[in-house]
C-alpha cells in the first residue's frame, strides 16, 4: 500500500512538468521542444513560453538578422479564440565564420521566449491545448531546413503553478537588455564607427565587444570590428555596406568583461559619434617607437640609471676599442632583452584577459619596494659603503647588460613623447609586429651607447680617467637616493602609512646589509664571515617584508551596495541560515562590468529592494576585486572561475538557487517570488 501511494505521488508531481513541455522533435542535427513556465494557468493571466533548439556538435542556427546567409527560426501558433501572443524574442547572437562569410547565430543551444495571454473566460477545471508549428535551419557545411509540430496541454486552475524556472531564467539571461549607456554613430564614406559611453567602461574591465545590427545590409559582416577603449567609453570601427544608413542605428552590443562574462545590450544610436584615427603603417609605428625610446633618455625616471652609465662611460676614456664595443653591446643587449620581455608579458596577460599596460609592474607594491631598496643599495655603493662589481661600475659586458635591464625597469613609470602612440598602435598589431615595436623602443633608449659600439673612436672624446672620477662617483649617489625617495612616495599612494613604515624598515635593513658587507670586505677571514652573515640575515629580513606589503595593498573599500547589504562571510551566512531567513549572496568585483550593470538595473532597483525587504531577505556581498581565498572556494563550489555569482538561499534551509550571470529586474522579482 505504501509503495502504491508513493507511485501515485510521483505521478501526481510529474504531471505538471509534462504538461509544461511538448514532445521533442528530433533529427540528427537538432532536438527542438516547446516549453511553458506554468504547470497550470489561471484565467486571464499572462505567462511565458519558449522554443528551445538544442544543436548537435558542429551545427548552428540563426539570429533574426542571419548575417551573410541563413534564416531565423519561426513559430506559427494555432491559438484558441481569445488568446494573444507576442513574437519570438531572440537571444544575443555570436559571430559564426564560414569561409569568406560571417553569419550571426547560435551554437550548441538557443531558446526563443515569447508571451502568451489567456482569456478571462477560462474556467478552473478546464484543460487548454495549444498547438504550434515551427521551422528552422540547421547548418554546418550544408544547411538543412527542418520543421516540427508541438503541443502543450495545460490545466486551468484558480491560481497558476510555475514550472521550468531554471530554463526560463537562463533564457531571459541570454536576451539583450536595455543598455545603461549612450550610443552615437558616425559614417564617412567607407568608414563608420559606433561610440558607446557609460560608467564602468575602461581598458582594464573590457576584453571584447561586437555589434550586431537589426537591419540587414547595414555593415559588411565578415571584417573584424576593431575596438578602442578609453576611460568611460568605447569605439567600434564598423565597415559599412554600400547602402545609405538610417537616421538611427539599432542592434545588439555584446561586451565581454575581464572576468570573461559576456553581456548583451540593446543599442539605439543617434548620429554624432566620431571616427577612430586611421591606423598607422607599421614603418611609422616603428619610427615613432625608436624616437620615443631615444627621448626616454631625457625623462626623469631614467636619470638615476644615466648617472650610473655616465660613471661607466667615464672609465672608457682611452680604453681599447674592444672594451668600448663590449660595454656598448652589453648595455644594448640588456635594454633590448628587457623591452622584449615586457612586451611579451603584456601580450600574454592581455591574451589571458588581464589588464596590462606600460609600467604595469609599478602597480604592485612589492615591486616598487624592491626597486626602492635597489636604488638605495646602488647609492650606498656609489657612496663607498661597500664595493661590488656589477651593473653599477663594472667595465665588462655582463655588468653593462645588468645596467641595461635596470634602465628599462626604472624607465617604465615614464612615457616619453611618441611612446604612447607607438605602444597603443602596437597592441592592435599581430604579436610579431608588437614585439618589433618594443624592440624599436629599446633600440631608441640604447641608441646613444649603441653608437659607441659601431663607432668606438667616439670614446676618445670622453675625458681621461683620473681623481675626478672618485668625486663624480660619490656625487652620483644622490640621484640614486632621490630615486629611492620617489619610489617610497609612489608606494605611499598604494599601501598607505603601514606600507611606508615597512618599506622604510626594509631600507634600514638594506643599509645595515651594505654596511656589514663593506666591513667584511676590509676585514680578515673570521670578521669577514661575520660581516657576510650579518649582511645576508639583514637582506633576508628585508625580503620577508614584501609579502606584508602585498597584503597591505589588498585592503580596498567594499563595492558600493545598498544599505541593507552586509559583507559576505561563511560564518555570517551560517548564522542567517540558522535563523531560517532567506539569503541573497552577491559575489562581485570592482572591475566586473556585468556585475555593475546587474547591480544598477536588477539588484539595487526600488522594486527589487522592496521585494527583498517584504520577504525579510538578508543580503550579503562578497568583494573579489583583489581575490579572496574563501570567495574563490565558494565560486569553485558552484562550478565558477569568476564573478558574478548570485545565490538565493530559500527560507528554512535547502540548497541555493544559482541565478544567471546576466540579470534583469523581472528575473530577480520572479526568482524571489518562486523562492519565497
XYZ file of C-alpha atoms in Angstrom:
676
model
C 0.000 0.000 0.000
C 2.798 2.404 0.879
C 4.552 1.597 -2.405
C 1.359 2.296 -4.361
C 0.891 5.599 -2.557
C 4.496 6.533 -3.376
C 3.965 5.785 -7.088
C 0.764 7.833 -7.108
C 2.543 10.794 -5.510
C 5.340 10.610 -8.068
C 2.794 10.517 -10.857
C 0.915 13.485 -9.398
C 4.029 15.672 -9.180
C 5.311 14.602 -12.588
C 2.152 15.550 -14.482
C 2.644 19.323 -14.290
C 6.170 19.021 -15.634
C 4.926 17.001 -18.650
C 2.085 19.456 -19.231
C 4.573 22.327 -19.401
C 6.749 20.588 -22.034
C 5.943 19.386 -25.529
C 7.196 16.160 -27.025
C 10.592 16.739 -28.673
C 11.115 16.932 -32.428
C 14.376 15.068 -33.024
C 16.737 14.914 -36.005
C 20.451 14.006 -36.267
C 21.143 17.749 -36.204
C 18.814 19.204 -33.562
C 16.358 18.455 -30.765
C 13.572 21.056 -30.558
C 10.916 21.451 -27.858
C 8.259 23.917 -26.756
C 8.002 24.807 -23.047
C 5.763 26.883 -20.762
C 6.684 28.463 -17.437
C 3.403 27.211 -15.973
C 2.355 23.730 -14.903
C -1.170 25.165 -14.610
C -2.542 28.504 -15.809
C -5.124 30.857 -14.321
C -7.897 32.641 -16.257
C -6.769 35.924 -17.844
C -3.117 35.576 -16.805
C -0.019 36.381 -18.839
C 2.686 33.717 -18.884
C 5.796 32.806 -20.838
C 6.646 30.068 -23.315
C 9.774 29.385 -25.341
C 11.018 27.416 -28.333
C 14.213 25.573 -27.370
C 16.666 24.367 -30.036
C 19.493 22.077 -28.917
C 22.033 21.529 -31.701
C 24.410 18.667 -32.374
C 28.152 19.500 -32.242
C 29.256 21.492 -35.288
C 25.758 22.692 -36.227
C 24.275 26.143 -35.798
C 21.085 28.113 -36.349
C 20.400 31.811 -36.852
C 19.554 35.148 -35.248
C 16.834 37.491 -36.530
C 19.491 39.052 -38.840
C 21.279 35.932 -40.035
C 24.258 37.850 -41.450
C 25.585 36.835 -44.869
C 23.414 33.716 -45.170
C 20.637 31.861 -43.382
C 17.192 32.494 -41.937
C 15.873 32.806 -38.374
C 13.589 30.250 -36.684
C 9.835 30.852 -36.961
C 6.908 29.625 -34.869
C 3.280 29.639 -36.039
C 0.795 29.339 -33.159
C -2.735 27.967 -33.657
C -4.309 29.679 -30.641
C -7.886 29.196 -29.465
C -10.247 32.153 -29.621
C -9.451 34.969 -27.192
C -5.770 34.116 -26.804
C -2.943 36.562 -27.587
C 0.785 36.098 -28.156
C 3.895 38.188 -28.804
C 6.604 37.445 -31.410
C 9.638 35.333 -30.573
C 12.425 37.093 -28.700
C 15.956 36.330 -29.887
C 18.907 35.814 -27.523
C 22.159 37.647 -28.199
C 23.963 36.025 -31.152
C 27.585 35.159 -31.823
C 29.702 35.697 -34.926
C 29.989 32.379 -36.804
C 32.519 32.499 -39.679
C 32.009 30.274 -42.708
C 34.705 30.685 -45.341
C 34.598 34.311 -46.535
C 31.134 34.797 -44.975
C 30.082 35.771 -41.468
C 26.824 34.517 -40.010
C 25.056 35.674 -36.853
C 23.555 32.901 -34.816
C 23.895 30.195 -32.192
C 25.953 27.104 -31.496
C 25.036 24.357 -29.008
C 21.678 25.723 -27.818
C 19.309 28.669 -28.118
C 15.949 29.474 -26.516
C 13.414 31.896 -28.015
C 10.876 33.084 -25.403
C 7.540 34.768 -26.051
C 4.499 35.796 -24.009
C 1.013 34.274 -24.062
C -2.117 35.830 -22.568
C -5.045 33.572 -21.664
C -8.628 34.848 -21.956
C -10.607 35.634 -18.814
C -13.368 33.268 -19.970
C -11.390 30.188 -18.950
C -12.772 28.201 -16.034
C -10.849 26.219 -13.408
C -11.046 22.525 -14.160
C -10.758 23.015 -17.919
C -7.768 21.894 -19.991
C -6.304 24.061 -22.750
C -4.446 22.628 -25.746
C -2.011 24.910 -27.573
C -0.672 23.778 -30.975
C 2.210 25.282 -32.921
C 4.362 24.506 -35.944
C 7.950 25.664 -36.210
C 10.583 25.933 -38.927
C 14.337 26.415 -38.505
C 17.614 25.919 -40.330
C 20.344 23.608 -39.041
C 23.643 24.406 -40.757
C 27.203 23.108 -40.779
C 28.947 22.536 -44.119
C 25.420 22.438 -45.568
C 22.103 23.928 -44.432
C 19.091 21.679 -43.897
C 15.593 23.148 -43.369
C 13.722 21.434 -40.551
C 10.203 21.693 -39.160
C 8.064 20.209 -36.447
C 4.708 20.301 -34.675
C 4.390 20.999 -30.945
C 1.558 20.711 -28.424
C 1.179 21.980 -24.857
C -1.726 20.721 -22.746
C -2.209 22.981 -19.724
C -4.789 22.600 -16.927
C -6.691 25.682 -15.789
C -6.705 26.336 -12.047
C -7.749 29.228 -9.824
C -4.079 30.044 -9.091
C -1.200 29.452 -11.502
C 1.525 26.938 -10.726
C 5.032 27.785 -12.034
C 7.289 25.347 -13.865
C 10.672 25.299 -15.616
C 12.034 28.249 -13.607
C 15.762 27.497 -14.278
C 15.108 27.095 -18.001
C 13.302 30.431 -18.269
C 15.825 32.251 -16.094
C 18.609 31.037 -18.376
C 16.621 32.064 -21.463
C 15.996 35.561 -20.112
C 19.663 35.897 -19.145
C 20.624 35.289 -22.774
C 18.361 38.081 -24.047
C 19.863 41.527 -24.667
C 18.925 44.089 -22.003
C 18.271 47.829 -22.320
C 21.684 49.484 -22.348
C 22.697 51.732 -19.436
C 24.925 53.527 -21.958
C 24.519 56.284 -24.524
C 25.385 55.444 -28.124
C 26.199 57.519 -31.199
C 27.395 56.591 -34.659
C 29.398 58.274 -37.390
C 29.811 57.399 -41.054
C 32.053 58.968 -43.627
C 32.373 57.204 -46.972
C 33.755 53.713 -46.463
C 34.331 54.232 -42.734
C 31.883 54.083 -39.843
C 32.053 53.704 -36.086
C 29.833 53.172 -33.060
C 30.760 55.121 -29.905
C 29.301 53.992 -26.564
C 29.761 55.957 -23.344
C 28.898 54.935 -19.795
C 30.057 54.089 -16.312
C 32.326 51.065 -15.944
C 33.768 51.104 -19.463
C 37.564 51.183 -19.283
C 40.562 49.289 -20.709
C 41.045 47.255 -17.529
C 37.483 45.916 -17.410
C 36.681 45.241 -21.073
C 38.076 42.349 -23.111
C 35.920 42.148 -26.266
C 32.985 43.858 -27.967
C 30.846 43.189 -31.044
C 27.868 44.910 -32.676
C 25.007 43.043 -34.403
C 22.660 45.371 -36.349
C 18.975 44.537 -36.609
C 18.898 45.780 -40.209
C 20.395 43.630 -42.920
C 22.968 45.103 -45.344
C 23.899 47.841 -42.867
C 27.513 46.709 -42.417
C 29.915 44.314 -44.065
C 29.559 41.338 -41.752
C 32.813 39.451 -42.302
C 35.504 42.061 -41.431
C 36.694 42.454 -37.845
C 35.316 45.275 -35.713
C 38.443 46.897 -34.180
C 37.824 48.010 -30.588
C 39.256 51.120 -28.924
C 38.606 51.624 -25.198
C 39.263 54.648 -23.010
C 38.001 55.585 -19.574
C 34.203 55.782 -19.769
C 33.826 54.996 -23.485
C 34.480 52.514 -26.272
C 34.541 52.847 -30.042
C 33.890 50.015 -32.508
C 35.013 50.545 -36.079
C 32.288 49.153 -38.394
C 32.809 48.565 -42.127
C 29.597 49.983 -43.671
C 27.780 48.389 -46.599
C 27.138 50.492 -49.682
C 23.503 51.288 -48.831
C 22.761 54.606 -47.032
C 22.463 54.414 -43.275
C 19.212 55.318 -41.473
C 18.924 58.228 -39.050
C 19.076 55.756 -36.156
C 21.203 52.604 -35.956
C 19.758 49.854 -33.784
C 21.072 46.464 -32.789
C 22.709 44.408 -30.050
C 26.067 45.241 -28.477
C 27.861 42.389 -26.707
C 30.578 43.172 -24.144
C 32.907 40.594 -22.604
C 34.462 41.821 -19.377
C 37.753 40.983 -17.694
C 36.137 38.028 -15.912
C 35.104 36.510 -19.270
C 31.378 37.163 -18.737
C 29.503 38.339 -21.833
C 26.613 40.762 -21.506
C 24.309 41.893 -24.312
C 22.612 45.295 -24.583
C 20.031 46.841 -26.886
C 21.607 49.829 -28.612
C 19.835 52.688 -30.373
C 22.482 55.064 -31.703
C 21.952 58.580 -32.980
C 24.323 60.462 -35.301
C 27.128 62.409 -33.663
C 29.882 59.889 -32.982
C 33.491 60.221 -34.058
C 35.536 58.036 -36.350
C 38.653 56.439 -34.834
C 42.015 57.613 -36.053
C 43.282 55.821 -39.126
C 45.727 53.081 -38.241
C 49.376 53.941 -38.875
C 51.532 51.835 -41.194
C 53.975 49.585 -39.384
C 57.019 51.524 -40.536
C 55.604 54.709 -38.994
C 54.844 52.925 -35.710
C 58.416 51.600 -35.621
C 59.780 55.097 -36.301
C 57.684 56.609 -33.500
C 58.865 53.859 -31.147
C 62.521 54.496 -31.989
C 62.105 58.246 -31.474
C 60.143 57.755 -28.245
C 62.796 55.419 -26.845
C 65.526 57.929 -27.689
C 63.661 60.758 -25.918
C 63.111 58.435 -22.943
C 66.798 59.021 -22.119
C 65.840 62.568 -21.115
C 62.979 61.593 -18.811
C 63.446 61.873 -15.025
C 62.776 58.158 -14.449
C 65.897 57.224 -16.389
C 68.173 59.864 -14.877
C 69.402 57.656 -11.991
C 70.499 54.958 -14.427
C 72.077 57.550 -16.713
C 74.140 58.595 -13.730
C 75.332 55.017 -13.391
C 76.023 54.840 -17.117
C 77.936 58.127 -17.015
C 80.270 56.571 -14.456
C 80.871 53.576 -16.686
C 81.441 55.803 -19.732
C 83.922 57.924 -17.817
C 86.078 54.830 -17.435
C 86.136 54.325 -21.215
C 88.232 57.388 -21.967
C 91.284 55.999 -23.733
C 90.075 52.379 -23.450
C 90.668 49.830 -26.189
C 88.106 49.529 -28.969
C 87.191 46.003 -27.913
C 86.358 47.225 -24.391
C 84.219 50.046 -25.771
C 82.361 47.663 -28.080
C 81.779 45.146 -25.279
C 80.428 47.864 -22.956
C 78.062 49.235 -25.599
C 76.936 45.797 -26.786
C 76.243 44.573 -23.248
C 74.130 47.612 -22.361
C 72.214 47.497 -25.669
C 71.511 43.782 -25.273
C 70.217 44.299 -21.726
C 67.843 47.041 -22.873
C 66.543 45.083 -25.886
C 66.015 41.806 -23.998
C 64.131 43.568 -21.201
C 61.900 45.518 -23.600
C 61.069 42.312 -25.468
C 60.329 40.529 -22.183
C 57.954 43.312 -21.104
C 56.246 43.295 -24.499
C 55.824 39.512 -24.397
C 54.482 39.627 -20.852
C 51.954 42.326 -21.778
C 50.755 40.253 -24.742
C 50.417 37.176 -22.540
C 48.497 38.991 -19.815
C 46.153 40.610 -22.311
C 45.537 37.256 -24.005
C 44.583 35.921 -20.577
C 42.078 38.768 -20.178
C 44.119 40.742 -17.645
C 44.821 44.454 -17.818
C 48.474 45.203 -18.523
C 49.889 48.411 -19.908
C 53.183 50.228 -19.969
C 54.540 50.349 -16.412
C 52.021 47.782 -15.122
C 54.601 46.264 -12.743
C 54.681 49.512 -10.759
C 51.080 48.881 -9.732
C 52.363 46.078 -7.473
C 53.624 47.469 -4.174
C 56.241 44.731 -3.505
C 57.912 45.526 -6.849
C 58.013 49.236 -6.002
C 59.533 48.481 -2.602
C 62.151 46.190 -4.140
C 63.138 48.871 -6.660
C 63.416 51.470 -3.866
C 65.774 49.187 -1.943
C 67.801 48.506 -5.087
C 68.200 52.251 -5.725
C 69.282 52.708 -2.100
C 71.837 49.899 -2.426
C 73.253 51.407 -5.619
C 73.537 54.779 -3.904
C 75.362 53.232 -0.944
C 77.726 51.548 -3.363
C 78.484 54.860 -5.064
C 78.991 56.491 -1.665
C 81.684 53.927 -0.874
C 79.853 51.967 1.846
C 80.699 48.746 0.009
C 82.292 47.785 -3.286
C 80.962 45.277 -5.768
C 81.442 44.567 -9.402
C 78.106 44.555 -11.168
C 75.827 46.755 -13.164
C 76.950 49.919 -11.419
C 80.619 50.417 -12.045
C 81.785 47.390 -13.962
C 83.516 47.732 -17.235
C 82.586 44.306 -18.606
C 79.682 43.233 -20.791
C 77.865 41.299 -18.034
C 77.714 44.356 -15.827
C 76.616 46.521 -18.740
C 73.833 44.033 -19.542
C 72.554 44.385 -15.962
C 72.648 48.171 -16.261
C 70.501 47.906 -19.387
C 67.959 45.736 -17.574
C 67.833 48.192 -14.701
C 67.464 51.148 -17.068
C 64.301 49.678 -18.595
C 62.773 48.701 -15.255
C 63.141 52.177 -13.775
C 62.077 53.804 -17.069
C 58.629 52.189 -17.140
C 56.868 54.794 -14.940
C 57.737 57.432 -17.567
C 56.225 57.818 -21.024
C 58.175 59.914 -23.480
C 56.566 61.775 -26.411
C 55.553 59.422 -29.241
C 55.733 56.374 -26.952
C 52.029 56.249 -26.080
C 51.055 56.355 -29.765
C 53.553 53.641 -30.645
C 52.611 51.322 -27.777
C 48.872 51.862 -28.303
C 49.194 51.081 -32.012
C 51.404 48.056 -31.333
C 48.736 46.305 -29.243
C 46.386 46.220 -32.256
C 49.052 44.567 -34.432
C 49.957 40.883 -34.753
C 52.205 39.629 -31.920
C 55.372 39.604 -34.041
C 54.834 43.237 -35.067
C 54.077 44.197 -31.449
C 57.393 42.736 -30.316
C 59.091 44.597 -33.168
C 57.711 47.873 -31.794
C 59.045 47.078 -28.321
C 62.428 46.233 -29.827
C 62.418 49.624 -31.565
C 61.684 51.315 -28.221
C 64.642 49.512 -26.684
C 66.919 50.411 -29.539
C 65.936 54.069 -29.142
C 66.755 54.005 -25.423
C 70.103 52.299 -26.029
C 70.988 54.242 -29.197
C 73.485 56.733 -27.635
C 75.502 53.814 -26.280
C 74.929 51.522 -29.264
C 76.635 54.185 -31.405
C 79.770 53.697 -29.299
C 79.815 50.062 -30.362
C 79.505 50.987 -34.016
C 81.945 53.911 -33.762
C 84.288 53.113 -30.816
C 86.534 56.002 -31.805
C 83.895 58.306 -30.265
C 85.145 57.176 -26.849
C 88.334 59.167 -27.448
C 86.319 62.355 -26.967
C 85.474 61.321 -23.384
C 87.585 62.751 -20.515
C 90.530 60.644 -19.372
C 90.135 58.726 -16.098
C 91.570 60.499 -13.066
C 90.996 61.552 -9.464
C 87.905 63.472 -10.516
C 86.130 60.121 -11.051
C 86.005 59.417 -7.309
C 84.250 62.731 -6.639
C 81.860 62.114 -9.563
C 81.101 58.633 -8.255
C 80.180 59.967 -4.816
C 78.095 62.776 -6.295
C 76.140 60.340 -8.463
C 74.941 58.527 -5.341
C 72.461 61.331 -4.679
C 70.298 60.707 -7.786
C 70.012 57.134 -6.513
C 68.845 58.308 -3.082
C 66.401 60.668 -4.803
C 65.034 57.790 -6.886
C 64.595 55.679 -3.733
C 62.725 58.529 -2.022
C 60.468 58.971 -5.040
C 59.641 55.242 -5.070
C 58.693 55.416 -1.385
C 56.284 58.224 -2.277
C 54.808 56.034 -5.040
C 54.330 53.211 -2.551
C 52.624 55.596 -0.118
C 49.844 56.056 -2.696
C 49.392 52.288 -2.923
C 49.814 50.985 0.609
C 49.321 53.972 2.917
C 51.205 54.645 6.168
C 51.677 50.972 7.032
C 53.291 50.330 3.671
C 55.614 53.308 4.082
C 56.655 52.040 7.514
C 57.509 48.622 6.090
C 59.491 49.952 3.122
C 61.452 52.304 5.399
C 62.164 49.453 7.808
C 63.345 47.399 4.860
C 65.540 50.309 3.770
C 67.223 50.326 7.177
C 67.877 46.598 6.829
C 69.330 47.086 3.328
C 71.615 49.823 4.673
C 72.696 47.516 7.508
C 73.473 44.763 4.993
C 75.516 47.172 2.862
C 77.486 48.426 5.878
C 78.174 44.891 7.165
C 79.250 43.739 3.713
C 81.558 46.748 3.349
C 83.228 45.970 6.701
C 83.614 42.344 5.678
C 85.479 43.405 2.541
C 88.095 45.184 4.671
C 88.442 42.615 7.471
C 90.255 39.338 7.964
C 88.804 35.887 7.382
C 86.828 35.453 10.635
C 85.417 39.005 10.814
C 84.659 38.743 7.095
C 82.420 35.746 7.661
C 80.596 37.525 10.483
C 80.017 40.583 8.279
C 78.810 38.498 5.345
C 76.434 36.548 7.599
C 75.088 39.782 9.092
C 74.532 41.206 5.594
C 72.726 38.048 4.456
C 70.442 37.990 7.508
C 69.572 41.675 7.055
C 68.675 41.108 3.395
C 66.538 38.076 4.252
C 64.712 40.138 6.885
C 64.054 42.897 4.331
C 62.726 40.432 1.749
C 60.403 38.961 4.370
C 58.574 42.290 4.450
C 57.476 42.017 0.791
C 54.539 39.645 1.416
C 53.289 42.023 4.111
C 53.370 44.850 1.570
C 51.301 42.716 -0.799
C 48.700 42.255 1.922
C 48.655 45.997 2.599
C 47.656 46.730 -0.994
C 44.819 44.227 -0.866
C 42.711 46.291 1.537
C 40.255 48.127 -0.703
C 36.818 49.531 0.066
C 33.957 47.144 -0.378
C 31.954 47.644 -3.563
C 29.012 50.012 -3.452
C 25.920 48.245 -2.156
C 22.594 49.153 -0.738
C 22.362 49.927 2.950
C 20.748 46.505 3.546
C 23.808 44.551 2.395
C 26.481 43.141 4.703
C 29.956 41.791 3.809
C 29.829 38.098 2.970
C 31.489 35.532 5.186
C 30.810 31.845 5.636
C 30.150 32.406 9.329
C 27.617 35.181 8.723
C 25.846 33.101 6.075
C 25.594 30.204 8.520
C 24.130 32.496 11.219
C 21.446 33.849 8.900
C 20.524 30.391 7.650
C 20.284 29.112 11.223
C 17.708 31.858 11.837
C 15.641 30.449 8.959
C 15.941 33.632 6.863
C 16.229 33.667 3.086
C 19.658 34.969 1.990
C 20.796 36.562 -1.274
C 24.574 36.377 -1.895
C 26.162 38.682 -4.476
C 29.786 37.870 -5.373
C 31.157 40.811 -7.338
C 34.304 42.782 -8.176
C 35.103 46.414 -8.928
C 36.442 45.567 -12.404
C 33.433 43.445 -13.445
C 31.224 45.357 -15.921
C 28.480 42.731 -15.845
C 28.390 42.929 -12.039
C 27.957 46.705 -12.074
C 25.265 46.629 -14.758
C 23.378 43.888 -12.896
C 23.536 45.899 -9.680
C 22.271 49.017 -11.435
C 19.369 47.568 -13.408
C 18.393 44.448 -11.447
C 19.684 44.280 -7.862
C 19.609 47.820 -6.488
C 16.332 48.915 -8.058
C 13.486 50.107 -5.853
C 11.250 47.181 -6.827
C 13.893 44.514 -6.099
C 14.904 46.050 -2.795
C 11.248 46.454 -1.737
C 10.583 42.781 -2.534
C 13.627 41.739 -0.512
C 12.509 43.812 2.456
C 8.999 42.395 2.248
C 10.405 38.856 2.250
C 12.950 39.601 5.007
C 15.760 38.584 2.623
C 19.245 39.101 4.079
C 21.773 40.432 1.565
C 25.475 39.536 1.628
C 28.088 40.986 -0.746
C 31.448 39.295 -1.371
C 34.163 41.503 -2.929
C 36.546 39.560 -5.198
C 38.305 42.636 -6.615
C 41.771 41.522 -5.489
C 40.955 37.867 -4.926
C 39.930 36.172 -1.724
C 40.562 32.531 -0.861
C 37.181 31.999 0.818
C 35.263 33.592 -2.065
C 37.338 31.603 -4.578
C 36.366 28.417 -2.757
C 32.686 29.411 -2.888
C 32.948 30.125 -6.613
C 34.546 26.749 -7.306
C 31.982 25.027 -5.133
C 29.385 26.202 -7.650
C 31.492 25.457 -10.744
C 32.580 29.043 -11.405
C 36.026 30.505 -12.031
C 34.974 34.132 -11.782
C 32.304 36.635 -10.846
C 29.443 37.419 -10.898
C 27.831 34.639 -8.905
C 24.352 35.094 -7.411
C 22.996 32.631 -4.857
C 19.460 32.770 -3.467
C 19.080 30.590 -0.349
C 15.431 29.742 0.429
C 13.967 30.245 3.898
C 14.115 27.311 6.247
C 17.129 25.633 4.628
C 17.851 23.847 1.385
C 20.293 24.272 -1.472
C 20.598 27.730 -3.033
C 19.206 28.662 -6.426
C 22.099 29.732 -8.698
C 20.849 32.686 -10.720
C 22.191 33.523 -14.184
C 25.198 35.815 -14.548
C 23.079 38.263 -16.566
C 20.056 39.605 -14.678
C 17.059 41.854 -15.199
C 14.704 43.286 -12.616
C 11.919 40.987 -13.828
C 14.129 37.938 -13.461
C 15.036 38.920 -9.905
C 11.408 39.504 -8.920
C 10.316 36.155 -10.395
C 13.187 34.332 -8.673
C 12.289 35.955 -5.345
C 8.606 35.101 -5.773
C 9.468 31.464 -6.539
C 11.882 31.161 -3.603
C 9.673 32.888 -1.060
